[in-house]
Amino acid sequence: MERRSCKAIIEWDKDPSHFPVNEWLRDIVVNFGKIENNRFYGDTWTVLVKVNKLIYDTWNTEADVAFIVDEAPWHLLETGFSFKLWAGRDIATVRIL
């Protein structure tokens, strides 16, 4: 499988300065769907995130985001599309550049 990535701005819910720069972070999930009656309906995809640069005086980073399976919804990763990252809870918002 070929890993394809896209450029993004990530707005973290906590200080991202402890994340390694230029290394792929694992075990992060994207949920595409909705929650009804405390139950999730939709698809869940594991993604890789590589922080490329911390944005000064913010909790935002420039990053690359990649799905790790060919069956993932690559067509959604267009400029302006945004989604939440999840690792036990929502941890960040991604906006595709």
mmCIF file of C-alpha atoms in Angstrom:
data_model
loop_
_atom_site.group_PDB
_atom_site.id
_atom_site.type_symbol
_atom_site.label_atom_id
_atom_site.label_comp_id
_atom_site.label_asym_id
_atom_site.label_seq_id
_atom_site.Cartn_x
_atom_site.Cartn_y
_atom_site.Cartn_z
ATOM 1 C CA MET A 1 0.000 0.000 0.000
ATOM 2 C CA GLU A 2 1.249 3.450 -0.876
ATOM 3 C CA ARG A 3 0.932 6.019 1.918
ATOM 4 C CA ARG A 4 -0.521 9.254 0.593
ATOM 5 C CA SER A 5 -0.611 12.320 2.759
ATOM 6 C CA CYS A 6 -2.007 15.819 2.572
ATOM 7 C CA LYS A 7 -0.997 19.119 4.146
ATOM 8 C CA ALA A 8 -3.086 20.461 7.001
ATOM 9 C CA ILE A 9 -3.313 22.909 9.864
ATOM 10 C CA ILE A 10 -4.136 21.212 13.157
ATOM 11 C CA GLU A 11 -5.696 23.111 16.070
ATOM 12 C CA TRP A 12 -4.846 21.028 19.154
ATOM 13 C CA ASP A 13 -6.920 20.982 22.349
ATOM 14 C CA LYS A 14 -3.699 20.952 24.388
ATOM 15 C CA ASP A 15 -0.183 22.293 23.945
ATOM 16 C CA PRO A 16 1.393 20.380 21.039
ATOM 17 C CA SER A 17 4.974 21.335 21.914
ATOM 18 C CA HIS A 18 5.593 17.881 23.429
ATOM 19 C CA PHE A 19 4.869 16.134 20.103
ATOM 20 C CA PRO A 20 7.923 15.120 18.081
ATOM 21 C CA VAL A 21 8.468 17.141 14.900
ATOM 22 C CA ASN A 22 8.842 15.304 11.564
ATOM 23 C CA GLU A 23 7.848 11.914 13.006
ATOM 24 C CA TRP A 24 4.581 10.112 12.298
ATOM 25 C CA LEU A 25 2.275 9.951 15.341
ATOM 26 C CA ARG A 26 0.219 6.750 15.507
ATOM 27 C CA ASP A 27 -2.941 5.556 17.251
ATOM 28 C CA ILE A 28 -5.030 8.546 16.200
ATOM 29 C CA VAL A 29 -8.491 8.001 14.790
ATOM 30 C CA VAL A 30 -10.938 9.924 12.631
ATOM 31 C CA ASN A 31 -14.650 9.218 13.041
ATOM 32 C CA PHE A 32 -16.819 9.986 10.007
ATOM 33 C CA GLY A 33 -20.437 9.778 11.017
ATOM 34 C CA LYS A 34 -22.724 10.942 13.777
ATOM 35 C CA ILE A 35 -23.666 10.141 17.341
ATOM 36 C CA GLU A 36 -27.306 9.373 18.127
ATOM 37 C CA ASN A 37 -28.564 8.114 21.488
ATOM 38 C CA ASN A 38 -24.965 7.850 22.741
ATOM 39 C CA ARG A 39 -24.030 5.499 19.901
ATOM 40 C CA PHE A 40 -21.711 6.224 16.972
ATOM 41 C CA TYR A 41 -22.961 5.518 13.446
ATOM 42 C CA GLY A 42 -20.422 5.724 10.653
ATOM 43 C CA ASP A 43 -16.879 4.728 9.812
ATOM 44 C CA THR A 44 -13.703 5.002 11.822
ATOM 45 C CA TRP A 45 -10.282 5.306 10.207
ATOM 46 C CA THR A 46 -6.830 5.270 11.730
ATOM 47 C CA VAL A 47 -4.629 8.124 10.537
ATOM 48 C CA LEU A 48 -1.004 9.083 10.829
ATOM 49 C CA VAL A 49 -0.144 12.661 11.747
ATOM 50 C CA LYS A 50 3.273 14.236 11.249
ATOM 51 C CA VAL A 51 3.794 17.604 12.920
ATOM 52 C CA ASN A 52 6.021 19.616 10.580
ATOM 53 C CA LYS A 53 6.078 22.936 12.390
ATOM 54 C CA LEU A 54 4.697 24.524 15.552
ATOM 55 C CA ILE A 55 2.921 27.811 14.836
ATOM 56 C CA TYR A 56 4.340 30.444 17.167
ATOM 57 C CA ASP A 57 2.219 31.563 20.126
ATOM 58 C CA THR A 58 -0.649 29.136 19.347
ATOM 59 C CA TRP A 59 -1.575 25.507 19.912
ATOM 60 C CA ASN A 60 -1.687 25.043 16.135
ATOM 61 C CA THR A 61 0.710 23.111 13.934
ATOM 62 C CA GLU A 62 1.427 22.647 10.276
ATOM 63 C CA ALA A 63 1.206 18.923 9.607
ATOM 64 C CA ASP A 64 0.814 16.069 7.173
ATOM 65 C CA VAL A 65 -2.140 13.710 7.612
ATOM 66 C CA ALA A 66 -2.364 10.258 6.020
ATOM 67 C CA PHE A 67 -4.850 7.426 6.115
ATOM 68 C CA ILE A 68 -3.123 4.055 6.377
ATOM 69 C CA VAL A 69 -5.520 1.986 4.263
ATOM 70 C CA ASP A 70 -6.437 2.323 0.601
ATOM 71 C CA GLU A 71 -10.161 2.008 1.389
ATOM 72 C CA ALA A 72 -10.178 5.237 3.430
ATOM 73 C CA PRO A 73 -12.234 8.204 2.160
ATOM 74 C CA TRP A 74 -9.400 9.974 0.334
ATOM 75 C CA HIS A 75 -11.915 11.941 -1.737
ATOM 76 C CA LEU A 76 -12.840 13.927 1.402
ATOM 77 C CA LEU A 77 -9.333 15.294 1.853
ATOM 78 C CA GLU A 78 -9.859 18.404 -0.240
ATOM 79 C CA THR A 79 -8.881 21.979 0.546
ATOM 80 C CA GLY A 80 -11.033 23.408 3.321
ATOM 81 C CA PHE A 81 -12.402 20.080 4.594
ATOM 82 C CA SER A 82 -12.085 19.704 8.369
ATOM 83 C CA PHE A 83 -12.506 16.874 10.825
ATOM 84 C CA LYS A 84 -11.713 15.942 14.424
ATOM 85 C CA LEU A 85 -8.890 13.722 15.595
ATOM 86 C CA TRP A 86 -9.703 11.294 18.383
ATOM 87 C CA ALA A 87 -7.430 9.449 20.831
ATOM 88 C CA GLY A 88 -9.700 8.404 23.680
ATOM 89 C CA ARG A 89 -11.480 11.759 23.233
ATOM 90 C CA ASP A 90 -11.468 14.570 20.668
ATOM 91 C CA ILE A 91 -7.924 15.970 20.717
ATOM 92 C CA ALA A 92 -7.735 18.313 17.722
ATOM 93 C CA THR A 93 -9.390 19.778 14.649
ATOM 94 C CA VAL A 94 -7.728 19.283 11.262
ATOM 95 C CA ARG A 95 -8.247 21.649 8.319
ATOM 96 C CA ILE A 96 -6.943 20.435 4.963
ATOM 97 C CA LEU A 97 -4.900 22.995 3.039
#
